[in-house]
Amino acid sequence: AREMKCTNWEHPDLYGHYREVQFVMTKHHWFWKLQHIFTGVQATQNHNGLILLLEEDHYVAPDFYVMLKKMYEEKKTKVTECNILTLGTYDKNRVYRDRADKADVTDWHSSKHNMGMALDKKTWLSLQECKEQFCSYDDYNWDWTLQHLSKSCLKPPLRALVLRSPRVFHIGECGIHHNGKCNADDLVRKIDENLKTNQRYLYPSNLVVTPQTRPLRIKPPKPNGGWGDLRDRTLCATYGRDVSGSPDKEES
């Protein structure tokens, strides 16, 4: 890199690799959109309630919004320690009978609870206290970076309220971490068939929350690298603030 006179030759990641745009852009986009929603958009600047994060390859059940409101009410009144609400799951065995009205309290885990995530302004403000670490941690994955912050910076660590029967589904099987064939239509058809079969269990009248019985044993994450370039770290640190250091304001 030095011989080629690359701009960033002095700043490889932990493993000696250099910046790859297709990887770093995901962490940038995740952090930027949160900062922009809470500080940059006039319509949401004063919104203190939930923000639900849905990606372009997410698919939702008919009652997802109803369940989200029920979860938030439980979070505000009974399980106030939860700062993340999760509507999705990567479990391929999706069961609704005897489970569609239930949610579990658990430690937030990046690879389990990052789909259909919702958080409110209070949680976002707590993340701001760890902004420097988020932007400097050498991992191009936003969720693994968040896992690191949960263990090293956030006090208390992240806790999640997770639906046992998912209302958000991932249909993008050829995303950044996937290879091979991808047919979203087939996945949507299977999801619709499953939802139709279990239609009677959707829209439950109440949400039953199961308290956490034991904490998840989560090893401190090992950074995946890919985030060693100072340009990425510097850009990340600017999100949510204008040149004067005050919260962004949308131009009129």
mmCIF file of C-alpha atoms in Angstrom, residues 9 14 16 25 46-47 57 75 80 82 111 119 127-128 147 151 154 176 178 212 216 237:
data_model
loop_
_atom_site.group_PDB
_atom_site.id
_atom_site.type_symbol
_atom_site.label_atom_id
_atom_site.label_comp_id
_atom_site.label_asym_id
_atom_site.label_seq_id
_atom_site.Cartn_x
_atom_site.Cartn_y
_atom_site.Cartn_z
ATOM 1 C CA TRP A 9 -1.414 3.105 3.843
ATOM 2 C CA LEU A 14 -6.033 -5.025 13.261
ATOM 3 C CA GLY A 16 -3.309 -5.679 8.237
ATOM 4 C CA MET A 25 -20.736 1.499 4.345
ATOM 5 C CA ASN A 46 -38.785 16.150 19.266
ATOM 6 C CA HIS A 47 -39.997 12.558 19.079
ATOM 7 C CA ASP A 57 -34.950 -6.821 2.735
ATOM 8 C CA LYS A 75 -41.339 -1.851 28.437
ATOM 9 C CA THR A 80 -38.207 -0.837 32.230
ATOM 10 C CA CYS A 82 -35.255 -3.307 28.467
ATOM 11 C CA SER A 111 -26.420 -12.072 16.096
ATOM 12 C CA LEU A 119 -35.444 1.849 20.351
ATOM 13 C CA LEU A 127 -25.557 5.456 22.882
ATOM 14 C CA GLN A 128 -24.283 9.000 22.458
ATOM 15 C CA GLN A 147 -22.261 -5.713 21.345
ATOM 16 C CA LYS A 151 -20.052 -4.942 27.506
ATOM 17 C CA LEU A 154 -23.104 1.196 28.226
ATOM 18 C CA ILE A 176 -23.372 -8.710 2.537
ATOM 19 C CA HIS A 178 -24.385 -14.338 2.009
ATOM 20 C CA GLN A 212 -35.278 -13.598 32.262
ATOM 21 C CA LEU A 216 -26.903 -15.314 28.345
ATOM 22 C CA ALA A 237 -17.781 11.056 14.636
#
